[in-house]
Short mmCIF file of C-alpha atoms in Angstrom, two decimals:
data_model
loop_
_atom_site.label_atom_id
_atom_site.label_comp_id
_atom_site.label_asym_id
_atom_site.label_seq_id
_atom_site.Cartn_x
_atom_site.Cartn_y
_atom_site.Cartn_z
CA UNK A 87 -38.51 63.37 -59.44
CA UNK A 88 -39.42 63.03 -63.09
CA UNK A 89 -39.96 66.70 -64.68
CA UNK A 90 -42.15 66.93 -68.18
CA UNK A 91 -42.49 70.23 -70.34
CA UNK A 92 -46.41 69.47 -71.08
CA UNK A 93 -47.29 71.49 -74.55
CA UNK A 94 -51.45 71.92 -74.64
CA UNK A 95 -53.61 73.99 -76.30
CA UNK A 96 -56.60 73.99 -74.59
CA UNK A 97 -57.64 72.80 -70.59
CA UNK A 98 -56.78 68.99 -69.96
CA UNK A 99 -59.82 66.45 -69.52
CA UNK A 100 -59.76 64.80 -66.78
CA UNK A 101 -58.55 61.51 -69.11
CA UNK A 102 -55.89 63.64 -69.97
CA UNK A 103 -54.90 63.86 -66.09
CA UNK A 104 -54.85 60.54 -65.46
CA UNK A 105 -52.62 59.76 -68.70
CA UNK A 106 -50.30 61.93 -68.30
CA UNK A 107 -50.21 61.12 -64.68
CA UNK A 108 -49.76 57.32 -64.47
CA UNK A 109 -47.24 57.66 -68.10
CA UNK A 110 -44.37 57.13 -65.23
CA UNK A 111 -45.95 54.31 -62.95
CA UNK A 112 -45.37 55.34 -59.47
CA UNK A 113 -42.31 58.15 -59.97
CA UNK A 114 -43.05 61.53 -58.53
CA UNK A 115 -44.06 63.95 -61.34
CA UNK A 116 -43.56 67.25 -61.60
CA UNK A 117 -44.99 69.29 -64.93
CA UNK A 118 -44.09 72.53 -66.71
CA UNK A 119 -47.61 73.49 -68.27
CA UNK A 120 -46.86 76.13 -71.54
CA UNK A 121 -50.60 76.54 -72.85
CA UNK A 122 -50.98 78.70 -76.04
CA UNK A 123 -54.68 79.39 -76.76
CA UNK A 124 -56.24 78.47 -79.84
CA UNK A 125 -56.73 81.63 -81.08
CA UNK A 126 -53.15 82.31 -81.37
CA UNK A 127 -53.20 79.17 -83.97
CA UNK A 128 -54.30 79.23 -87.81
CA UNK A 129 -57.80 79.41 -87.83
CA UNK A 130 -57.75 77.44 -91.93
CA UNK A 131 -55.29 74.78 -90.71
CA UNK A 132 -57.83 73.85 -87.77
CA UNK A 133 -60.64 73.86 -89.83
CA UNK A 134 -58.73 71.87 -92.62
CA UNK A 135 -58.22 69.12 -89.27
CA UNK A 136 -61.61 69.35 -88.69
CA UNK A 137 -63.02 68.49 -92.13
CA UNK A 138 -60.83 65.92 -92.32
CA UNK A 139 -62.35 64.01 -88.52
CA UNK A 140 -65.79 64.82 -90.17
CA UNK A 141 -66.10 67.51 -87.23
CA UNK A 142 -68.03 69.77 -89.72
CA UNK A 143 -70.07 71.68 -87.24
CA UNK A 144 -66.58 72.64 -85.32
CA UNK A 145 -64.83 73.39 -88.86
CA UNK A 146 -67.88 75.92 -88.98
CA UNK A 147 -67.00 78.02 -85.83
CA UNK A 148 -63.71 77.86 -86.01
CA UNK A 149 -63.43 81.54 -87.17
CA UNK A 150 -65.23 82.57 -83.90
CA UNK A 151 -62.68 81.64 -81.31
CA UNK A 152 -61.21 83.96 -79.26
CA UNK A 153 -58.00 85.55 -80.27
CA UNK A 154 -55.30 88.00 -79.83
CA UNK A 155 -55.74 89.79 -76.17
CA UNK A 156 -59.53 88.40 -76.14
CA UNK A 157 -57.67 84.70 -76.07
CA UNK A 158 -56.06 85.25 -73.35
CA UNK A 159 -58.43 85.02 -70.03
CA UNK A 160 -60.12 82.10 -71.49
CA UNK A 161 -56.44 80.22 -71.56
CA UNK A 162 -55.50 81.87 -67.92
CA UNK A 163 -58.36 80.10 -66.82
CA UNK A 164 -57.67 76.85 -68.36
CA UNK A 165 -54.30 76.63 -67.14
CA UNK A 166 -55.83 77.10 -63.76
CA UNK A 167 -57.77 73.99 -64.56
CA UNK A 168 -55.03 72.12 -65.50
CA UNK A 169 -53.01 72.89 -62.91
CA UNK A 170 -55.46 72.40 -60.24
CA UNK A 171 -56.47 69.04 -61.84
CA UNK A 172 -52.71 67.84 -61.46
CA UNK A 173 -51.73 69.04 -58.05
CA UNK A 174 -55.04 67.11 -57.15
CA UNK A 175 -53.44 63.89 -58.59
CA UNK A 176 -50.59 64.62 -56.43
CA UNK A 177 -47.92 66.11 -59.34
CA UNK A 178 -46.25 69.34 -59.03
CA UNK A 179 -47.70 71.32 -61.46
CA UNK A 180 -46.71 75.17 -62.69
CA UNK A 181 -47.01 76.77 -66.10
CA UNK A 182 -47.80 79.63 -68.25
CA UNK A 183 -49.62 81.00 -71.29
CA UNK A 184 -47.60 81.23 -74.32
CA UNK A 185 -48.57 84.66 -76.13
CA UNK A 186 -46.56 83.90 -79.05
CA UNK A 187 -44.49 81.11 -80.24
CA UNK A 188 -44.17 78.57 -77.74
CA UNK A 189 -41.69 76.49 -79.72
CA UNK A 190 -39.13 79.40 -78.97
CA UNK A 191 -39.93 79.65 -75.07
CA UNK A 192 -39.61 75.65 -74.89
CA UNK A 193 -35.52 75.28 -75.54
CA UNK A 194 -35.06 77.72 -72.21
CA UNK A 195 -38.00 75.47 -70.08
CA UNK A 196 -36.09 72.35 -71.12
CA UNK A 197 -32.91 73.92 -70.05
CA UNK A 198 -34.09 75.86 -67.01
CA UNK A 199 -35.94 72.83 -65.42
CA UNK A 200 -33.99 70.17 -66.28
CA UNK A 201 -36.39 68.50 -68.16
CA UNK A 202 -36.20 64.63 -68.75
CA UNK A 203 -38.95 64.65 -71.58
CA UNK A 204 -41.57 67.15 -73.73
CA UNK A 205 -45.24 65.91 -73.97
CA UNK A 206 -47.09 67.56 -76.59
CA UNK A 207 -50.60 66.95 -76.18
CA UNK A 208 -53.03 68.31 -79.01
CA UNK A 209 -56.15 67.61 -80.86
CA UNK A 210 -55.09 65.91 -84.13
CA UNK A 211 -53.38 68.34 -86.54
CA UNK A 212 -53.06 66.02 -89.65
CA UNK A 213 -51.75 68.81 -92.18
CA UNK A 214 -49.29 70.06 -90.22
CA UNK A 215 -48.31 66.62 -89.09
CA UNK A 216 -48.14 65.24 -92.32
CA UNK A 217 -45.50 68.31 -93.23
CA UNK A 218 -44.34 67.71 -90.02
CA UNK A 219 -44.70 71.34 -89.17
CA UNK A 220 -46.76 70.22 -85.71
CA UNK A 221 -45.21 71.20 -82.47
CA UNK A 222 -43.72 68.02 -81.65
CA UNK A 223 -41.89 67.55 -85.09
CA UNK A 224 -40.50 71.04 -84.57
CA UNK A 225 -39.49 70.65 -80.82
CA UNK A 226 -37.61 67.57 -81.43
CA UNK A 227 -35.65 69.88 -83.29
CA UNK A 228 -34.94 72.37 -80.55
CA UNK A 229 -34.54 70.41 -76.89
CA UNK A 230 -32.20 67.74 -76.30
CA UNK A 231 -34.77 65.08 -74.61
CA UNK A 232 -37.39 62.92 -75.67
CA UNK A 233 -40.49 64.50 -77.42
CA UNK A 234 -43.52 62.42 -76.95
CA UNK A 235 -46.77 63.53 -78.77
CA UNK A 236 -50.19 62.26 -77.35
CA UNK A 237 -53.89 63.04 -78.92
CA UNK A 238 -55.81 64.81 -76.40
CA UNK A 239 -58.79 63.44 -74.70
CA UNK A 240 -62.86 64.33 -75.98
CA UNK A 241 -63.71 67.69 -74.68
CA UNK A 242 -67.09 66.16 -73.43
CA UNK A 243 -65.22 65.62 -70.44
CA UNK A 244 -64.15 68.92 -69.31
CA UNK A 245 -66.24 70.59 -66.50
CA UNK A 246 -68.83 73.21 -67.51
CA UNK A 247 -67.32 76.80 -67.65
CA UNK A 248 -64.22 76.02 -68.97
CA UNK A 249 -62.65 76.90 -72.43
CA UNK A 250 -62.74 74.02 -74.79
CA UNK A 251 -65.90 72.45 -72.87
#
């Protein structure tokens, strides 16, 4: 069985399934979910991103998402999502929300599991990228495997009711 550490930040589309699904032909799967909510992340540096994909309307509300404790049940329930939407694409899926910094939790998942490989799988974060100060610049720094970053999927696709959609 092929494990991946899968690094999000908000509930995966179902796109986003399927990728991360099908990145290992037909190998069994099996996925450690850490999901820090976006709340937790700097509200200027997102807004920054979203000026520069012309996403001005989303660089405007940035300030109003959820954070601190009132970030958390939105994330709980997308990490339900996401881990229902895998098991139902027959991985083995578990995970957790990261309250702090998940870069620090993800050296003892790597080691824990037995990891073969990190996917971090974001919205585009061009400033930090460009100073490579993005989560998978920094984690190929800390964990011993491959680190593969992927752009996550439109949120148009997420079901109704869920954060991010």
């Amino acid at each position: 069985m092929f494990t991946s550490v899968l690094m999000i930040e908000k509930p995966l589309t179902p796109a986003d399934v399927e990728f991360v699904t099908t990145l290992h032909g037909d190998d069994q799967v099996s996925f450690v979910v850490l999901m820090q909510p976006r709340g937790k992340q700097d509200v200027l540096l997102r807004a920054i991103d979203d000026v520069a994909l012309g996403e001005f309307d989303d660089a405007v509300r940035e300030g109003a998402e959820p954070a601190g404790a009132q970030a958390e049940p939105p994330a709980e329930v997308g990490l339900a999502h996401t881990l229902k939407a895998l098991r139902e694409s027959g991985a083995q899926a578990v995970g957790q929300v990261v309250e702090d910094h998940p870069l620090d939790l993800l050296r003892s998942v790597v080691d824990e599991t037995g990891a073969d490989e990190v996917i971090v799988l974001t919205a585009p974060h061009f400033v930090e990228e460009f100073f490579h100060r993005d989560w998978a610049s920094r984690a190929r720094h800390k964990v011993g495997v491959p680190v593969l970053k992927l752009f996550s999927h439109a949120a148009d696709d997420q079901p109704q009711g869920t954060p991010g959609g």
